[in-house]
GROMACS .gro file of C-alpha atoms in nm:
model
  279
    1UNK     CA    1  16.082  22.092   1.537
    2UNK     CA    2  15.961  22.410   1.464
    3UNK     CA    3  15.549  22.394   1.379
    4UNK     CA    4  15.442  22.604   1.113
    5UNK     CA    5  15.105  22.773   1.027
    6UNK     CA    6  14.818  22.696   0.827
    7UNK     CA    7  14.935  22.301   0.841
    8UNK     CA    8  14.647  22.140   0.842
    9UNK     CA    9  14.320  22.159   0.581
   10UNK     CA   10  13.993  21.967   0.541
   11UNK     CA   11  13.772  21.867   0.266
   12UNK     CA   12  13.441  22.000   0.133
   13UNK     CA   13  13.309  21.665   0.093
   14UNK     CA   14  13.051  21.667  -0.212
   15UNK     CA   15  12.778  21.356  -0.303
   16UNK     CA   16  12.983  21.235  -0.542
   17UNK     CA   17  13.300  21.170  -0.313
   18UNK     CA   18  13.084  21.077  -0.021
   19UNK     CA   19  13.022  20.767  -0.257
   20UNK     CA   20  13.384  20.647  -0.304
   21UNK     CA   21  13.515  20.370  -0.147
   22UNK     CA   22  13.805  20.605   0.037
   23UNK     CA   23  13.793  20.959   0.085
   24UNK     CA   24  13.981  21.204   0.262
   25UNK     CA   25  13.807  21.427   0.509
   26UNK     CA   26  14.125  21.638   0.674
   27UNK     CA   27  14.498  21.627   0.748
   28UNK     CA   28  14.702  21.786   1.004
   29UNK     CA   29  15.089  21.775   0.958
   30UNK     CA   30  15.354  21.913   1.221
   31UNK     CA   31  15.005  22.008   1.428
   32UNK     CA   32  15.062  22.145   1.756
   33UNK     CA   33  14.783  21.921   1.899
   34UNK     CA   34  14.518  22.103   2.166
   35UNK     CA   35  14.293  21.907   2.441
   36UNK     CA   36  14.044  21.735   2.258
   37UNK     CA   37  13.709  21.523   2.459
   38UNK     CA   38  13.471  21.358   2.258
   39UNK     CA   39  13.251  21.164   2.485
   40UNK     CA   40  12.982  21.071   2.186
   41UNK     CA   41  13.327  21.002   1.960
   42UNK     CA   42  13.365  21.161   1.620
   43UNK     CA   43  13.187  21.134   1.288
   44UNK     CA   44  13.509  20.986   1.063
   45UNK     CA   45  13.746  20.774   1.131
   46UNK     CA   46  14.071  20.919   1.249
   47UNK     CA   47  14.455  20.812   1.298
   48UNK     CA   48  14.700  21.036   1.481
   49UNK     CA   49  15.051  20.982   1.516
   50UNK     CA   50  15.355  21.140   1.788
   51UNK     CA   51  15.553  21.373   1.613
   52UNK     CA   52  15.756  21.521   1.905
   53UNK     CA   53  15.660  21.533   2.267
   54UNK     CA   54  15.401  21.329   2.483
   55UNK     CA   55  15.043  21.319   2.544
   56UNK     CA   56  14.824  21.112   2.712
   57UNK     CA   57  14.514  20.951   2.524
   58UNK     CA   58  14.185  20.776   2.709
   59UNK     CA   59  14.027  20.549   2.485
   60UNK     CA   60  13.622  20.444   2.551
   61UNK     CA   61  13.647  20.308   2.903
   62UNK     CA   62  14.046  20.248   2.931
   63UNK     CA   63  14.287  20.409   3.169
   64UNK     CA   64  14.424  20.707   3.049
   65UNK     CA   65  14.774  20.645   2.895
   66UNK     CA   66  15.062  20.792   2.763
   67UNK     CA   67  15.219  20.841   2.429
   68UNK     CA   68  15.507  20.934   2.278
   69UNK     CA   69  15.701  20.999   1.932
   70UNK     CA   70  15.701  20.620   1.755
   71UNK     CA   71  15.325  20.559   1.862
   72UNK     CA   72  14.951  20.649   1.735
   73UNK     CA   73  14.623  20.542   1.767
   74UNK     CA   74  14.347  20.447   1.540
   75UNK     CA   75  14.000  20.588   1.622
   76UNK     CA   76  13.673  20.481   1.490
   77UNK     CA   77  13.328  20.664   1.436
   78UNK     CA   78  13.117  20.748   1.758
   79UNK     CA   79  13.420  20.612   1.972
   80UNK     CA   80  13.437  20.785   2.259
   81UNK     CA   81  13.818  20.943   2.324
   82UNK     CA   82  14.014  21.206   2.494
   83UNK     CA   83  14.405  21.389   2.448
   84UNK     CA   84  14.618  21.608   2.628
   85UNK     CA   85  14.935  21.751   2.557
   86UNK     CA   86  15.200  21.657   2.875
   87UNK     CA   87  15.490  21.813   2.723
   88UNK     CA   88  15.447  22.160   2.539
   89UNK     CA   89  15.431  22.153   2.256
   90UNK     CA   90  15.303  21.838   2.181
   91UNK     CA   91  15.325  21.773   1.784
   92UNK     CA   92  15.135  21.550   1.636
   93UNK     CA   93  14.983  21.401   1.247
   94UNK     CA   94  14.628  21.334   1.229
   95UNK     CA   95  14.433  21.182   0.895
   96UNK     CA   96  14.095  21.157   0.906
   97UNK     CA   97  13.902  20.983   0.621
   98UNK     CA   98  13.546  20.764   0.567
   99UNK     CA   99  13.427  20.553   0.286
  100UNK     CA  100  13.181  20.265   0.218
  101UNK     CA  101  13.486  20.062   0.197
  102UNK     CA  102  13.664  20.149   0.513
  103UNK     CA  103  13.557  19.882   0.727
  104UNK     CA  104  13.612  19.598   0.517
  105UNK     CA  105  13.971  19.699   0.416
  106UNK     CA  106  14.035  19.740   0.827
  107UNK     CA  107  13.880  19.424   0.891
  108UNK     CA  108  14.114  19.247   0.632
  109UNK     CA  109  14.420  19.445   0.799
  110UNK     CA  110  14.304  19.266   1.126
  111UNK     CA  111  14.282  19.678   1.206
  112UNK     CA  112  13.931  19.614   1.447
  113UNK     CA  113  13.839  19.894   1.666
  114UNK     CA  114  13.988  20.229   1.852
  115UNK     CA  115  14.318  20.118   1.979
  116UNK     CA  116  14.713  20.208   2.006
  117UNK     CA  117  14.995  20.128   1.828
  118UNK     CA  118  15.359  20.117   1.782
  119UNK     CA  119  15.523  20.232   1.441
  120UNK     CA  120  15.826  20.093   1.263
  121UNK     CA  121  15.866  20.350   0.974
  122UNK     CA  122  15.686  20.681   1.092
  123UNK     CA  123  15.885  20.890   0.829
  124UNK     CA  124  15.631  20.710   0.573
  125UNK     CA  125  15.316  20.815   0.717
  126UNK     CA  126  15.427  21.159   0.794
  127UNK     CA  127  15.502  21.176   0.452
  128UNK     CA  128  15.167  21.083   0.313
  129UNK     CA  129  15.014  21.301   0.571
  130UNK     CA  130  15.190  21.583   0.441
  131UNK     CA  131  15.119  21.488   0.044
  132UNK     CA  132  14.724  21.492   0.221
  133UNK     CA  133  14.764  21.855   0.317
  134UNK     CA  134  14.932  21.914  -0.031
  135UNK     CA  135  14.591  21.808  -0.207
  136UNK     CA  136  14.364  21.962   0.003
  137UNK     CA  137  14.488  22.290  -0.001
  138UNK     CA  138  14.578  22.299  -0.387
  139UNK     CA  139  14.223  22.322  -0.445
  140UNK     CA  140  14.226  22.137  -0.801
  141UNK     CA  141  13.919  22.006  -0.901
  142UNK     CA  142  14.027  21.649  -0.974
  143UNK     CA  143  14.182  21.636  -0.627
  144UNK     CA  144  13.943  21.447  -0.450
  145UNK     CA  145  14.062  21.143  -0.677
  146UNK     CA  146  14.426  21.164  -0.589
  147UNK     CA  147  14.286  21.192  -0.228
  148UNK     CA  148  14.096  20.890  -0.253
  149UNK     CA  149  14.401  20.701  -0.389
  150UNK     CA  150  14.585  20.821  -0.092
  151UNK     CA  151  14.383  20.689   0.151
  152UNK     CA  152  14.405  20.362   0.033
  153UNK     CA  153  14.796  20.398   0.011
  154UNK     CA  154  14.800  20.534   0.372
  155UNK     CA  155  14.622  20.219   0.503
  156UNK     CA  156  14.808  19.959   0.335
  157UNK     CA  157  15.108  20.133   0.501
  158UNK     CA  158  14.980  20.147   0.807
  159UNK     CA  159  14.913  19.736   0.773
  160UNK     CA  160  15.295  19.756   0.709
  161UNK     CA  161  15.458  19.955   0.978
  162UNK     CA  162  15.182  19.953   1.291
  163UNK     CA  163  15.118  19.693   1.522
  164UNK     CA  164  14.978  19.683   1.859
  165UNK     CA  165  15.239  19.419   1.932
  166UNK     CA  166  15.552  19.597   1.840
  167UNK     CA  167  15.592  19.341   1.571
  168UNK     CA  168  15.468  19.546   1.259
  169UNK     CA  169  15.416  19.362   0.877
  170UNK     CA  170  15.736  19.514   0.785
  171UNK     CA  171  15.926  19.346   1.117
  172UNK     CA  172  15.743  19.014   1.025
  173UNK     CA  173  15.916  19.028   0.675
  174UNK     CA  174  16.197  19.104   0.824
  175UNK     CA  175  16.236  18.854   1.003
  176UNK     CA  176  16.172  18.623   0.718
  177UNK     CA  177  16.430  18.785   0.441
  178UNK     CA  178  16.702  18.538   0.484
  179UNK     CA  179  16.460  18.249   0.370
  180UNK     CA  180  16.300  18.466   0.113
  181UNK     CA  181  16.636  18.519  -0.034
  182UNK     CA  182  16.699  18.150   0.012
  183UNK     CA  183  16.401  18.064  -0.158
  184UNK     CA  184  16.515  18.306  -0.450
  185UNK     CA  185  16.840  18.193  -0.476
  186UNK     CA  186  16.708  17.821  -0.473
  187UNK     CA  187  16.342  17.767  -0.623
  188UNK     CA  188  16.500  17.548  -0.894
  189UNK     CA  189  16.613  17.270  -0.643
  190UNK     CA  190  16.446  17.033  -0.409
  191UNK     CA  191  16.368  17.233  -0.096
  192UNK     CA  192  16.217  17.114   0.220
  193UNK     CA  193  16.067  17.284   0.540
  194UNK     CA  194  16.382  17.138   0.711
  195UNK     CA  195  16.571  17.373   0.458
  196UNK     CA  196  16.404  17.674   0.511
  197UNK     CA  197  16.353  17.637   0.858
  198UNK     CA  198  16.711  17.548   0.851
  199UNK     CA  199  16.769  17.897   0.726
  200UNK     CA  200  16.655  18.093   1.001
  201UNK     CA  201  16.805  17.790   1.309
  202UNK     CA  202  16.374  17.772   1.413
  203UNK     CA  203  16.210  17.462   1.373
  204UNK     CA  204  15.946  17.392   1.099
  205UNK     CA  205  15.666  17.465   1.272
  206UNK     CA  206  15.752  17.806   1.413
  207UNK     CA  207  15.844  17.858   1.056
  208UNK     CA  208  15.499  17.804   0.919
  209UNK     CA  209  15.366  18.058   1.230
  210UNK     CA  210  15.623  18.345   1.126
  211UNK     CA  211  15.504  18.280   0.781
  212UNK     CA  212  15.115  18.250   0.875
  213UNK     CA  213  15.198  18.617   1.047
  214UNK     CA  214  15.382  18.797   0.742
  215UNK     CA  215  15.229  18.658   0.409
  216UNK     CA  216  14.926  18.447   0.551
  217UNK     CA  217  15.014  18.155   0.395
  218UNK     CA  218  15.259  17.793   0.480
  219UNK     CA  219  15.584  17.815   0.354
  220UNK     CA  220  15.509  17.574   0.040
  221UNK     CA  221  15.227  17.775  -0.038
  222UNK     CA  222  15.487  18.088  -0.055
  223UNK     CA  223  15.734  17.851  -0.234
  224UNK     CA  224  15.472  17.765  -0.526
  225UNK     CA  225  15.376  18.119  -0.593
  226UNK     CA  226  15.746  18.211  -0.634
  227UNK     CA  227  15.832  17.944  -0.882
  228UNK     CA  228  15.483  17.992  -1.069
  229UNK     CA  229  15.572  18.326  -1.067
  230UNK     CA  230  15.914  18.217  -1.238
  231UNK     CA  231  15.706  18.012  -1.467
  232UNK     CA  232  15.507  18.287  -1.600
  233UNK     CA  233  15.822  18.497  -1.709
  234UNK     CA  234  15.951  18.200  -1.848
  235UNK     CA  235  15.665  18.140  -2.077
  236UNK     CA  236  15.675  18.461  -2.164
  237UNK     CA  237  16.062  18.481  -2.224
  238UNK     CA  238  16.088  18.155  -2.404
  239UNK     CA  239  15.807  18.084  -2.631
  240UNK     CA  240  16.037  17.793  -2.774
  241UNK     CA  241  16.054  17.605  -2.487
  242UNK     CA  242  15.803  17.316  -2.415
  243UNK     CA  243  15.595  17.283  -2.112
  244UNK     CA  244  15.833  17.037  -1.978
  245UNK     CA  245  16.167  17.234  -1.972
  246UNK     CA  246  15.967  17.527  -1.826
  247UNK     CA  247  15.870  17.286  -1.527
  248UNK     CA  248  16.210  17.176  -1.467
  249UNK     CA  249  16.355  17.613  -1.469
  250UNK     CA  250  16.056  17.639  -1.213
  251UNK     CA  251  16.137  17.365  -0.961
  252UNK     CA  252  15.923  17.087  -1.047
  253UNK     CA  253  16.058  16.752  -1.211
  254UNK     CA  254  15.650  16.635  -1.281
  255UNK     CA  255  15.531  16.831  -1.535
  256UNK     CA  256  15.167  16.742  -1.477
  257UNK     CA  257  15.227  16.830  -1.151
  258UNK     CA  258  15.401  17.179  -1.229
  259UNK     CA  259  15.041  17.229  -1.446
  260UNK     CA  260  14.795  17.116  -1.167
  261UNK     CA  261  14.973  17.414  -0.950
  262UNK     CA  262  14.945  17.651  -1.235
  263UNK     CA  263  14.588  17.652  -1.317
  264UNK     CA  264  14.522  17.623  -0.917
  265UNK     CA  265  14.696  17.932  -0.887
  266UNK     CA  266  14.609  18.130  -1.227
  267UNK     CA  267  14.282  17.973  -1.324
  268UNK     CA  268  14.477  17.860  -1.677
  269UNK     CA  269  14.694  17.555  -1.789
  270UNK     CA  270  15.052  17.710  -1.903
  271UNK     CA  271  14.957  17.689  -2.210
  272UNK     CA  272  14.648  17.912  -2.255
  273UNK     CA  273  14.858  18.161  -2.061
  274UNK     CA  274  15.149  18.174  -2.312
  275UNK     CA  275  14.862  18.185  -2.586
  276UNK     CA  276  14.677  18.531  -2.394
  277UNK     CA  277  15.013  18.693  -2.323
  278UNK     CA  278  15.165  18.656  -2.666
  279UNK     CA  279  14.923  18.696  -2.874
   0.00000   0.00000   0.00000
């Protein structure tokens, strides 16, 4: 991989975008990484990914450890940390950003302090590292906006493709596609957990962790948002159909049943959605 110049760039950070919920403070892409020891940690928080090569890392009190192409490691403010280069050179992406609401967004990505991690898709987030270095060094005016939006679409993929587990949000979906696509193919019929669990040859309850894992909810939970989903487009689609038959195309045979879940889910009854969405 052949590292080229002027490949990374930071921002000048202004009151205004020191007030955003996300902001981006500097990228490096393709960045043949030096030593770096920060005993008192760093101001921003900062993710770097393996490129090419290995390093080692030392995180806060932790044994020094290796890393290689496929891992990366999440650093928070005033954490103290330390990397080398063992192999020369050692190329690395590093994304450094802040915001008011930073913490709360890692929080809900179960994302909790300084720690390492294993990717599943690394070509993503060396691609929105690079699209980082794009904005920062085109020196628009509006940029800071775009890079604000960015950070928020870097995190949500690193909830996707990172865990410390090597079993990433991506690999937890995964895992779960054949009874997503059974649950597609079937959300009409009467399904039970036997079914879906029946899918995958697991029984129902390892089911319902797999599921806890990747969408944070039970199966039937899942299974009600897809056919209220399916409900929605129907009432939408259909404006001559009654309540009733849109229930049955959904999956339920109780109509006030099928309503119940609606309103649960939507905060309406099926039909003061059809009446906002048409008009």
């Amino acid at each position: 991989m052949k590292v080229r110049k002027q490949n990374y760039a930071f921002s000048v950070l202004t009151e205004l975008e020191k007030q955003l919920p996300f902001y981006l403070v500097g990228v490096g892409y393709c960045y043949e990484q030096e030593e770096i020891s920060r005993p008192f940690g760093y101001p921003y928080y900062q993710w770097i990914h393996v490129m090419e090569g290995r390093g080692v890392v030392t995180l806060g009190d932790r044994k020094e450890r290796p890393v290689e192409a496929g891992e990366g490691m999440m650093i928070f403010p005033g954490d103290s940390h330390a990397y080398r280069a063992l192999d020369n050179p050692w190329i690395v992406c590093w994304f450094t950003f802040g915001g008011y609401h930073i913490k709360n967004l890692l929080d809900t990505f179960k994302i909790t302090g300084t720690d390492l991690y294993t990717l599943s898709h690394r070509e993503d987030l060396d691609a929105q590292v690079e699209k980082g270095l794009h904005l920062l060094s085109s020196g628009h005016s509006l940029s800071f906006l775009e890079s604000s939006h960015l950070v928020y679409a870097f995190l949500t993929d690193l909830y996707r493709y990172t865990s410390r587990e090597d079993d990433s949000m991506a690999l937890r979906h995964n895992k779960l596609g054949d009874v997503f696509k059974y649950i597609e193919d079937h959300y009409k019929e009467d399904i039970s957990i036997g079914d879906m669990s029946g899918v995958l040859g697991v029984t129902p309850q390892h089911l319902c962790t797999l599921f806890k894992k990747a969408v944070h909810v039970r199966p039937f939970e899942y299974l009600n948002s897809y056919r209220i989903n399916r409900s929605k487009a129907f009432l939408m689609q259909h404006p001559d159909w009654q309540i009733r038959k849109i229930a049955r195309e959904a999956g339920y045979e109780n109509e006030g049943y099928f309503s119940y879940i609606f309103k649960k889910q939507t905060g309406l009854t099926p039909s003061q959605f059809r009446r906002l969405n048409r008009g």
